PDB file of C-alpha atoms in Angstrom:
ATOM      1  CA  UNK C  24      -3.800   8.579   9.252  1.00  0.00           C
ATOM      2  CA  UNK C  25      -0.271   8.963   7.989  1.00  0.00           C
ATOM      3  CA  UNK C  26       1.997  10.850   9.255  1.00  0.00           C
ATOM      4  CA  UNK C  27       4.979  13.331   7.829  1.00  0.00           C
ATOM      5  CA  UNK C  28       7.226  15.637   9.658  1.00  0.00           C
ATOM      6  CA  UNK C  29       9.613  18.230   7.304  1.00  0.00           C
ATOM      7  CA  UNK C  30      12.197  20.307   8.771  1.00  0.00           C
ATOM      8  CA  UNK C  31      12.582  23.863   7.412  1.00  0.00           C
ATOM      9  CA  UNK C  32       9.147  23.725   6.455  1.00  0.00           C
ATOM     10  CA  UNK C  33       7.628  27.238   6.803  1.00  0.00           C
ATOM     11  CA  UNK C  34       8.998  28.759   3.081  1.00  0.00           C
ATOM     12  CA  UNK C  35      10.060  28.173  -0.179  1.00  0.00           C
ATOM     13  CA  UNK C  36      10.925  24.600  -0.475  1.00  0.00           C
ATOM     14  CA  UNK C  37      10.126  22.910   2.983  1.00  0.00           C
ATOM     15  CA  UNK C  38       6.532  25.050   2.900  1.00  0.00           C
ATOM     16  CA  UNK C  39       5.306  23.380  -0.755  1.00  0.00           C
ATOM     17  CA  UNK C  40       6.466  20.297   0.588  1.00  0.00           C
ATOM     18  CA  UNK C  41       4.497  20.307   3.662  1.00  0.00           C
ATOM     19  CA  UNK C  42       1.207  21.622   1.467  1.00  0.00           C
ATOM     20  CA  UNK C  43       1.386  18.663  -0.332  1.00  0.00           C
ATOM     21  CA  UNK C  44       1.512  16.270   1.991  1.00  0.00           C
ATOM     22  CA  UNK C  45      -1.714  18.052   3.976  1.00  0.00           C
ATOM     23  CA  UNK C  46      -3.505  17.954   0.413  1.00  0.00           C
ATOM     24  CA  UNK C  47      -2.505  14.078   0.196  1.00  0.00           C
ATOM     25  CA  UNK C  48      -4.182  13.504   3.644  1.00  0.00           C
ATOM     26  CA  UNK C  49      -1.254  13.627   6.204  1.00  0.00           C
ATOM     27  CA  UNK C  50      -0.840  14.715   9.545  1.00  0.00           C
ATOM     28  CA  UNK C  51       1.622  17.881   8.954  1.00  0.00           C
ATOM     29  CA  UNK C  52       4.039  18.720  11.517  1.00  0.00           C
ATOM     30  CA  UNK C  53       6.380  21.292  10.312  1.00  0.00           C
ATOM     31  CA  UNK C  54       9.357  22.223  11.890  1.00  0.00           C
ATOM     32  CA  UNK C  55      11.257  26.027  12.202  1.00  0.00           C
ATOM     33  CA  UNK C  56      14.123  27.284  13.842  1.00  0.00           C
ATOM     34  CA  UNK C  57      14.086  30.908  14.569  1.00  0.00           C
ATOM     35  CA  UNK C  58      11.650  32.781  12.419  1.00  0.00           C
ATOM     36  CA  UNK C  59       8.142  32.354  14.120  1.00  0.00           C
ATOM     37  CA  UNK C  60       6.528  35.081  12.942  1.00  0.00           C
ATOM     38  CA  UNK C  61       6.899  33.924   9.669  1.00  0.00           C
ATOM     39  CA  UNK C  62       6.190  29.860  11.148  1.00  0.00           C
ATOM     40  CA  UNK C  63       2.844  31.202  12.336  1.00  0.00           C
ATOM     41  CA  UNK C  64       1.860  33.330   9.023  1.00  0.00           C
ATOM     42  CA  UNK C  65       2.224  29.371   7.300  1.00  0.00           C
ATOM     43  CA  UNK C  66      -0.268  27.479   9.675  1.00  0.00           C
ATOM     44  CA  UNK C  67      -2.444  30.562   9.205  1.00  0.00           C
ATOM     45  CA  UNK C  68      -2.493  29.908   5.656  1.00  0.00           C
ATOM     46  CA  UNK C  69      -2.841  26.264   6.070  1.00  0.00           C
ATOM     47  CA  UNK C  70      -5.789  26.685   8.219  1.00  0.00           C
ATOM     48  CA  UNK C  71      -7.741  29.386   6.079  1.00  0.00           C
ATOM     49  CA  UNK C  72      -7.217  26.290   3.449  1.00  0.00           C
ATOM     50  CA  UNK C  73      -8.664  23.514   5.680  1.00  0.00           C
ATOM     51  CA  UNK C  74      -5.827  22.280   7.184  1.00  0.00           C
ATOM     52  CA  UNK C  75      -4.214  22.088  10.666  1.00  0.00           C
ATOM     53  CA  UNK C  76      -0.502  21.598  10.795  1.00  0.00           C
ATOM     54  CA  UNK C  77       1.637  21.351  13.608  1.00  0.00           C
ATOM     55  CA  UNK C  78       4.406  23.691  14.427  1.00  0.00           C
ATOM     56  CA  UNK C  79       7.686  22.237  16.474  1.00  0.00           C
ATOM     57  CA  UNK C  80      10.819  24.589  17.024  1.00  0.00           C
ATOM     58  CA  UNK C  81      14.244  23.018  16.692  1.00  0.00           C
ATOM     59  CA  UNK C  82      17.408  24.078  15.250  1.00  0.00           C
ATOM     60  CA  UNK C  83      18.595  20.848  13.468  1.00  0.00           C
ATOM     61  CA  UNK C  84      22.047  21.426  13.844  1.00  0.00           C
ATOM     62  CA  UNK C  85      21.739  21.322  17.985  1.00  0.00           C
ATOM     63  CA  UNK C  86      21.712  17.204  18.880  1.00  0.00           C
ATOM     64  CA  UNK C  87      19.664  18.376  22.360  1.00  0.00           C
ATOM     65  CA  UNK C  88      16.945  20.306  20.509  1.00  0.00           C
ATOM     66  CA  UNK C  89      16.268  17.693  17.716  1.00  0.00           C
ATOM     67  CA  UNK C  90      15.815  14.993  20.465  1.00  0.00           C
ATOM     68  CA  UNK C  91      13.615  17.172  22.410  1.00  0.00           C
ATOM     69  CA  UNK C  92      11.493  17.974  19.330  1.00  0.00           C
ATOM     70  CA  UNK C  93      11.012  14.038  18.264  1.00  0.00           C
ATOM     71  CA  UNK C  94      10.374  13.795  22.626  1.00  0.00           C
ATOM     72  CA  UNK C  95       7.276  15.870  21.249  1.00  0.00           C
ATOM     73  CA  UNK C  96       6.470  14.352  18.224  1.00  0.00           C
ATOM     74  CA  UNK C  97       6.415  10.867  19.476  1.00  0.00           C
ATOM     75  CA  UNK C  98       4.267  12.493  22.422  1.00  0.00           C
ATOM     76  CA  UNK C  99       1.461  13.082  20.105  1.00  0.00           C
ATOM     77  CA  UNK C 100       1.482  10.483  17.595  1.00  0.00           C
ATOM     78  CA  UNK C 101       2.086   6.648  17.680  1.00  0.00           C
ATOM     79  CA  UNK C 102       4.257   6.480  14.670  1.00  0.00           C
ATOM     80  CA  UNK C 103       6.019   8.866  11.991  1.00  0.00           C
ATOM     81  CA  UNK C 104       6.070   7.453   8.506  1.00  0.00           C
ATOM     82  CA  UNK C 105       7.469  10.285   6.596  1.00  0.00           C
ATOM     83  CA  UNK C 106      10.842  12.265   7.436  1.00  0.00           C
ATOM     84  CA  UNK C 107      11.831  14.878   5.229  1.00  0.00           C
ATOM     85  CA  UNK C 108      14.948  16.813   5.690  1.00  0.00           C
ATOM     86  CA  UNK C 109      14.608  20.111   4.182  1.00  0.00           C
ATOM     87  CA  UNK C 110      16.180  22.646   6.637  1.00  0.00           C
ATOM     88  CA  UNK C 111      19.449  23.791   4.992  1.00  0.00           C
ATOM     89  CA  UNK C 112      21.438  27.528   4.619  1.00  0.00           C
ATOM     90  CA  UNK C 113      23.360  28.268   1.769  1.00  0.00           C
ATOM     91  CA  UNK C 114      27.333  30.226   1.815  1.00  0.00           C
ATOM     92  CA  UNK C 115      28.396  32.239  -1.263  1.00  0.00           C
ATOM     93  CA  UNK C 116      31.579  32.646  -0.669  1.00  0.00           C
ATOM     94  CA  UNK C 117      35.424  31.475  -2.232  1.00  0.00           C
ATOM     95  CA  UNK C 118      37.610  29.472  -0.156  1.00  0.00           C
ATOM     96  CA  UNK C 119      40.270  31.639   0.816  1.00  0.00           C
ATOM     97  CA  UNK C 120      37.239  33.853   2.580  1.00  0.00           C
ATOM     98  CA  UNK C 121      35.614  30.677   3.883  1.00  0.00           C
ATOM     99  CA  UNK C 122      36.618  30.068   7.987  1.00  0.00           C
ATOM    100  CA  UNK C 123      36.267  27.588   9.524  1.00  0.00           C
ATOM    101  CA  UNK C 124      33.155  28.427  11.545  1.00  0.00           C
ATOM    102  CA  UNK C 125      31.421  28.923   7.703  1.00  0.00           C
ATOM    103  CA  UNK C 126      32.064  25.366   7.139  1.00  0.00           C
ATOM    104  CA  UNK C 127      31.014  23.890  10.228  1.00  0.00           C
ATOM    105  CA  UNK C 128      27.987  26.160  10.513  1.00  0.00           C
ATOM    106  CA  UNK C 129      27.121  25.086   6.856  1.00  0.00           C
ATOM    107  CA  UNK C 130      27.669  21.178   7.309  1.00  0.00           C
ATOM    108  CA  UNK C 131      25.908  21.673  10.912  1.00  0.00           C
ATOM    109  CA  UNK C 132      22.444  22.326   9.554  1.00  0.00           C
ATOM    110  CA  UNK C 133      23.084  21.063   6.049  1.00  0.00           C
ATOM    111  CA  UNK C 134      24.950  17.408   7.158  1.00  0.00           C
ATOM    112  CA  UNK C 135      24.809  17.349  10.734  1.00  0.00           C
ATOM    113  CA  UNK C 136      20.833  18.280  10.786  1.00  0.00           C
ATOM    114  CA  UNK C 137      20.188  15.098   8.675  1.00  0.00           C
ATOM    115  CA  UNK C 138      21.957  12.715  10.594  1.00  0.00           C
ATOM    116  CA  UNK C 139      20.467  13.981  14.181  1.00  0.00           C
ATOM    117  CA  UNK C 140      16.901  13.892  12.291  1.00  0.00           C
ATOM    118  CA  UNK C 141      17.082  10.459  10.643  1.00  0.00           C
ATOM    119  CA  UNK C 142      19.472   8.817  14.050  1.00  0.00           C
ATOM    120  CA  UNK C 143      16.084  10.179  16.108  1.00  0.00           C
ATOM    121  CA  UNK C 144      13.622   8.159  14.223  1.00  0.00           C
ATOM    122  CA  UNK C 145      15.378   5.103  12.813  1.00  0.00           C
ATOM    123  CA  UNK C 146      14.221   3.070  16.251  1.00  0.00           C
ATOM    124  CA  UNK C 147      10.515   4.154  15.951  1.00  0.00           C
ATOM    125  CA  UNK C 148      10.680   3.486  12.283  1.00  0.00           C
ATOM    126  CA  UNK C 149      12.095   0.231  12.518  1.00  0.00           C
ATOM    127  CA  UNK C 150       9.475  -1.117  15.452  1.00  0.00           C
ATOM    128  CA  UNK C 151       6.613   0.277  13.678  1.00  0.00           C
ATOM    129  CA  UNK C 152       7.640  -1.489  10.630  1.00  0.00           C
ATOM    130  CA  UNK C 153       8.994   0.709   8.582  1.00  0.00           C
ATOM    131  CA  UNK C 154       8.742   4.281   6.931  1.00  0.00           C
ATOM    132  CA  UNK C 155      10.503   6.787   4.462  1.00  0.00           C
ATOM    133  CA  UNK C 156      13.282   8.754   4.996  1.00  0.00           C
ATOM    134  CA  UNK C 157      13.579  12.106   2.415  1.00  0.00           C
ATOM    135  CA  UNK C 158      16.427  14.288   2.594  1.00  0.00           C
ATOM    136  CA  UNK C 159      16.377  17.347   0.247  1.00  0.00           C
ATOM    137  CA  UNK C 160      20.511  17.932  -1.112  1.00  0.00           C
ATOM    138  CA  UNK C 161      20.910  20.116  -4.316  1.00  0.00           C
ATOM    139  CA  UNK C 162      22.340  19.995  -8.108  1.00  0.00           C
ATOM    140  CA  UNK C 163      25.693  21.656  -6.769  1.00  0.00           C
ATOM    141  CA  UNK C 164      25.966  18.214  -4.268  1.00  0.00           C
ATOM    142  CA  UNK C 165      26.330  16.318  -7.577  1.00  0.00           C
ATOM    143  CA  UNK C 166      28.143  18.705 -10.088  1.00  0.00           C
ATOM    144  CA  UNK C 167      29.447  21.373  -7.918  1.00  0.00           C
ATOM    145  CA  UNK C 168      29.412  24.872  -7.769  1.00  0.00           C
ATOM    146  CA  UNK C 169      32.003  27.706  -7.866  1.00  0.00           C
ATOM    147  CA  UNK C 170      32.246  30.249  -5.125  1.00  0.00           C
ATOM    148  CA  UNK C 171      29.915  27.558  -2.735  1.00  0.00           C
ATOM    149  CA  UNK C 172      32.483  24.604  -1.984  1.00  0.00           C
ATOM    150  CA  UNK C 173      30.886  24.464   1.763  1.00  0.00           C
ATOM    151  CA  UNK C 174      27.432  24.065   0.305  1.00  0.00           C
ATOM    152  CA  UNK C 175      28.165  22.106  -2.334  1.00  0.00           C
ATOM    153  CA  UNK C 176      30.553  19.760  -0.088  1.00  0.00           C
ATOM    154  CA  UNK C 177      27.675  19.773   2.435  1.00  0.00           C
ATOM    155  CA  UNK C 178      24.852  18.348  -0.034  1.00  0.00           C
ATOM    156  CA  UNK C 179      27.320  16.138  -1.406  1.00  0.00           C
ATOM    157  CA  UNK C 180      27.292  14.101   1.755  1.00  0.00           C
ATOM    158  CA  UNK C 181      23.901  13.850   2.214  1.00  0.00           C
ATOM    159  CA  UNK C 182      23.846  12.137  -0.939  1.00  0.00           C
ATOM    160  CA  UNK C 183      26.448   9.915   0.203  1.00  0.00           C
ATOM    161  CA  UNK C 184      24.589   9.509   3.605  1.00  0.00           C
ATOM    162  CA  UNK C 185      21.662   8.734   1.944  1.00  0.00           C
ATOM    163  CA  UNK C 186      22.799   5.951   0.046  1.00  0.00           C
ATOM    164  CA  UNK C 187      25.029   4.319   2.864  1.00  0.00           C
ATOM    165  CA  UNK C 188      21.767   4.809   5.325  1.00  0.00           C
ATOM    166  CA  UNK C 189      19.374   3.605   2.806  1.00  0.00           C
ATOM    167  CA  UNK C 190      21.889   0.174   2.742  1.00  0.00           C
ATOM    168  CA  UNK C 191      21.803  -0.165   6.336  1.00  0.00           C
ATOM    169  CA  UNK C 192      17.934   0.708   6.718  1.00  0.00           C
ATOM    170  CA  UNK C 193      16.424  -1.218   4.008  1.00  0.00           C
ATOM    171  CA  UNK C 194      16.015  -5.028   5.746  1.00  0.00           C
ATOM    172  CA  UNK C 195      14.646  -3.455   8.130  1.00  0.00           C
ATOM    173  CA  UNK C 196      11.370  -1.352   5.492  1.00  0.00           C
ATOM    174  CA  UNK C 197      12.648   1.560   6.040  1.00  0.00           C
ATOM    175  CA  UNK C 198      13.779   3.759   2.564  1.00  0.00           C
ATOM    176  CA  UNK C 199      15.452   6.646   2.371  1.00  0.00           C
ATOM    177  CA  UNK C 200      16.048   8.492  -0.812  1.00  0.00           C
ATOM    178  CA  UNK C 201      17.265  11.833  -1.468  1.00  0.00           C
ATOM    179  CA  UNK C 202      15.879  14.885  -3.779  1.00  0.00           C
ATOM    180  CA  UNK C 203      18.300  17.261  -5.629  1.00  0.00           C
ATOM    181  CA  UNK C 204      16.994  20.089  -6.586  1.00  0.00           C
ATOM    182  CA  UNK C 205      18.332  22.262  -9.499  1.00  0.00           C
ATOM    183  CA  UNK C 206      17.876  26.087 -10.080  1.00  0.00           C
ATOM    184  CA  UNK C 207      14.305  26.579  -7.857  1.00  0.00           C
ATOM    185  CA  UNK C 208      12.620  29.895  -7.307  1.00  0.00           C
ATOM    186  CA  UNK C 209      13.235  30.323  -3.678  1.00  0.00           C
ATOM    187  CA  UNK C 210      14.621  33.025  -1.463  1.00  0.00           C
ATOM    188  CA  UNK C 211      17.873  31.331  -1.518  1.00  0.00           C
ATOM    189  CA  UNK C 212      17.934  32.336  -5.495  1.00  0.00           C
ATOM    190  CA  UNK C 213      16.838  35.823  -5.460  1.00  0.00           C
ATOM    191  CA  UNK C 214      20.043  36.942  -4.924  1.00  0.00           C
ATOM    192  CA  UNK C 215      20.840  36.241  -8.741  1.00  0.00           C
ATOM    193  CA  UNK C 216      20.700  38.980 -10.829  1.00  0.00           C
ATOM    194  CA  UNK C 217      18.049  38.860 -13.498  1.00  0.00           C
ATOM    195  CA  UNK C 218      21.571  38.217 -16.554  1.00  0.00           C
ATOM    196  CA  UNK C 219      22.508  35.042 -13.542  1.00  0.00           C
ATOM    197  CA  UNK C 220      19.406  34.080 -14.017  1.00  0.00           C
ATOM    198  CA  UNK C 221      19.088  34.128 -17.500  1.00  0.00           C
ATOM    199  CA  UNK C 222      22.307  32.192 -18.132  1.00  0.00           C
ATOM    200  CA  UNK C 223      21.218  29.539 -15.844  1.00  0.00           C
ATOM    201  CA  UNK C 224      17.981  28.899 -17.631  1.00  0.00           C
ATOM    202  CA  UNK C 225      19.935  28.995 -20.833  1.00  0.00           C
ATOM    203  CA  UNK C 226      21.593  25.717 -19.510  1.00  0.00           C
ATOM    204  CA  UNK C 227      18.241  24.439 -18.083  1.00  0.00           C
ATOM    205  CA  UNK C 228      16.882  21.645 -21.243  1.00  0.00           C
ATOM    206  CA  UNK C 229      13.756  22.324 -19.712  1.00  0.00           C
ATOM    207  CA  UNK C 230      13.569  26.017 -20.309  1.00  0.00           C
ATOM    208  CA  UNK C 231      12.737  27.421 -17.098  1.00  0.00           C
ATOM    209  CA  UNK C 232      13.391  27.464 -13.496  1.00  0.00           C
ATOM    210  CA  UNK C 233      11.931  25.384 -11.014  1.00  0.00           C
ATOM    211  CA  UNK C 234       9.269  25.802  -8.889  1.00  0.00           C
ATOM    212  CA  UNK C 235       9.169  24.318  -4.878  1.00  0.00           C
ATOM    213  CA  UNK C 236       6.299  22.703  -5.956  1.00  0.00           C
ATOM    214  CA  UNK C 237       8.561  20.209  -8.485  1.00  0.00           C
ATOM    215  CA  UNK C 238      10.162  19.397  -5.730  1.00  0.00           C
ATOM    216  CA  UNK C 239       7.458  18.850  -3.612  1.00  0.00           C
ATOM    217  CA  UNK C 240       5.938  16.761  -6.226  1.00  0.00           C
ATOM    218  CA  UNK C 241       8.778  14.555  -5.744  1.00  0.00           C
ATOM    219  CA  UNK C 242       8.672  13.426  -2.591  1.00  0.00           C
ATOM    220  CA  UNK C 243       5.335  12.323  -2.341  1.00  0.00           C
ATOM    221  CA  UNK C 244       6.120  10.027  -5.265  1.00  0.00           C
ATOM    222  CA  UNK C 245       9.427   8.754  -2.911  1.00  0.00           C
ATOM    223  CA  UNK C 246       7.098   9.087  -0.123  1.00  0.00           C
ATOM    224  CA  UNK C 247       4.661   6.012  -1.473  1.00  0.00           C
ATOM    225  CA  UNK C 248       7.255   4.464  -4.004  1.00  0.00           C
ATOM    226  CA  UNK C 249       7.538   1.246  -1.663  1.00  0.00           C
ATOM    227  CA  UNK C 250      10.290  -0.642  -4.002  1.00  0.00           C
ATOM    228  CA  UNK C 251      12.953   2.848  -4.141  1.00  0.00           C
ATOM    229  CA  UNK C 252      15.648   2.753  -1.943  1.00  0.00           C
ATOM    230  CA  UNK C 253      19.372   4.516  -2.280  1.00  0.00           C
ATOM    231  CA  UNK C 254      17.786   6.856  -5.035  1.00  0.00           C
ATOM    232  CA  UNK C 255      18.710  10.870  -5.457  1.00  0.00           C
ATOM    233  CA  UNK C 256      15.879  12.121  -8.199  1.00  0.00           C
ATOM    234  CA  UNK C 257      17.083  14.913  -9.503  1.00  0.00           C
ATOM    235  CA  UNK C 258      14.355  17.671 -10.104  1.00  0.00           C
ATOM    236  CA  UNK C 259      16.160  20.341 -12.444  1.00  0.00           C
ATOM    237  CA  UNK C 260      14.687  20.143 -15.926  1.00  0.00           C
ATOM    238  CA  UNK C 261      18.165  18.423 -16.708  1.00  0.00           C
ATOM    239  CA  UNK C 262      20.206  21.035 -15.791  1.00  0.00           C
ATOM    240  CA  UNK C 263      23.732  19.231 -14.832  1.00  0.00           C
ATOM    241  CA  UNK C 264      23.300  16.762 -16.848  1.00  0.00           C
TER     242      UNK C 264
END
């Protein structure tokens, strides 16, 4: 039985990507920070469908609690073949109101979170020969975006961490590719108002938002894609392009 492990994984995003992994056959463990009311309400849901995740508490950004949480993982199963770095907070704010504990609380979950995650399973990847790395960034960590420069500075170097890591990683079977997401309906969106919303899908080819499960769609195909290393797919209906 495979394996996959997604951080953030109890809403929006992070909570279509860990349905679809359960639905391909995976063992599910899905990882929260803080909310576990709303962590709990998600493997309720999973199990009234047939399935039986696991929940692990971490906040990504803290080195001590990511090792611990791997400590766990690694306690219950022999191998992990699928990482997925979802967790990630957003900042709407310009830079002359942006301090410097907004940026490094940004980058700590956004950047940092990533590299704790993938530096705690590269060993175990490598000696069981091999396994996929996924880390989620966004459009704005390609194009940019106005009024989010910590965001969009954050997501930009996971895509640059991605494809550095993926060089490094790839002699060795392991792949790690990245997902950008464009304009998704998540929580993280609903503070657009409905004329935001409409200009954005105005500049969307595709003609409509996207959905978590898009995204989620996408990294199963990364997940199994055994020759795709160094990639970011973008999943935005071409918006930014």
């Amino acid at each position: 039985m495979k394996t996959a492990l997604i951080t953030g994984g109890t809403k929006g995003i992070g909570k279509a990507i860990a349905l679809e992994f359960l639905a391909q056959g995976y063992e599910v463990v899905i990882n929260y920070h803080s909310d576990e009311q709303t962590a709990i309400a998600t493997q309720e849901e999973f199990n009234m469908l047939g399935y039986c995740p696991v929940l692990m508490r971490a906040d990504v950004s803290d080195e001590a609690q990511v090792k611990q949480m791997f400590k766990e993982f690694f306690g219950i199963y022999e191998k992990l073949d699928v990482l997925v770095n979802n967790a990630g907070i957003s900042l709407v704010r310009v830079i002359q109101d942006t301090s410097a504990y907004d940026w490094d609380k940004v980058f700590g979950v956004n950047a940092k979170g990533v590299f704790y995650c993938c530096r705690a399973v590269t060993d175990m990847m490598i000696c069981n020969g091999g396994g996929s790395i996924i880390n989620i960034s966004s459009i704005w960590g390609e194009v940019g975006a106005s009024c989010e420069v910590a965001y969009s500075a954050s997501k930009g170097a996971v895509i640059a961490f991605t494809k550095a890591l993926a060089k490094e990683l790839a002699p060795s079977k392991v792949r790690v590719n990245c997902v950008s997401p464009g304009v998704i309906d998540t929580d993280m969106n609903s503070r657009l108002t409905e004329e935001e919303m409409e200009s954005l899908i105005e500049q969307i080819p595709a003609g409509r938002i996207g959905y978590p499960e898009d995204v989620a769609k996408a990294c199963i195909y990364l997940a199994e894609a055994d020759y795709v290393t160094g990639e970011v797919l973008s999943v935005g209906g071409g918006f930014g392009k």
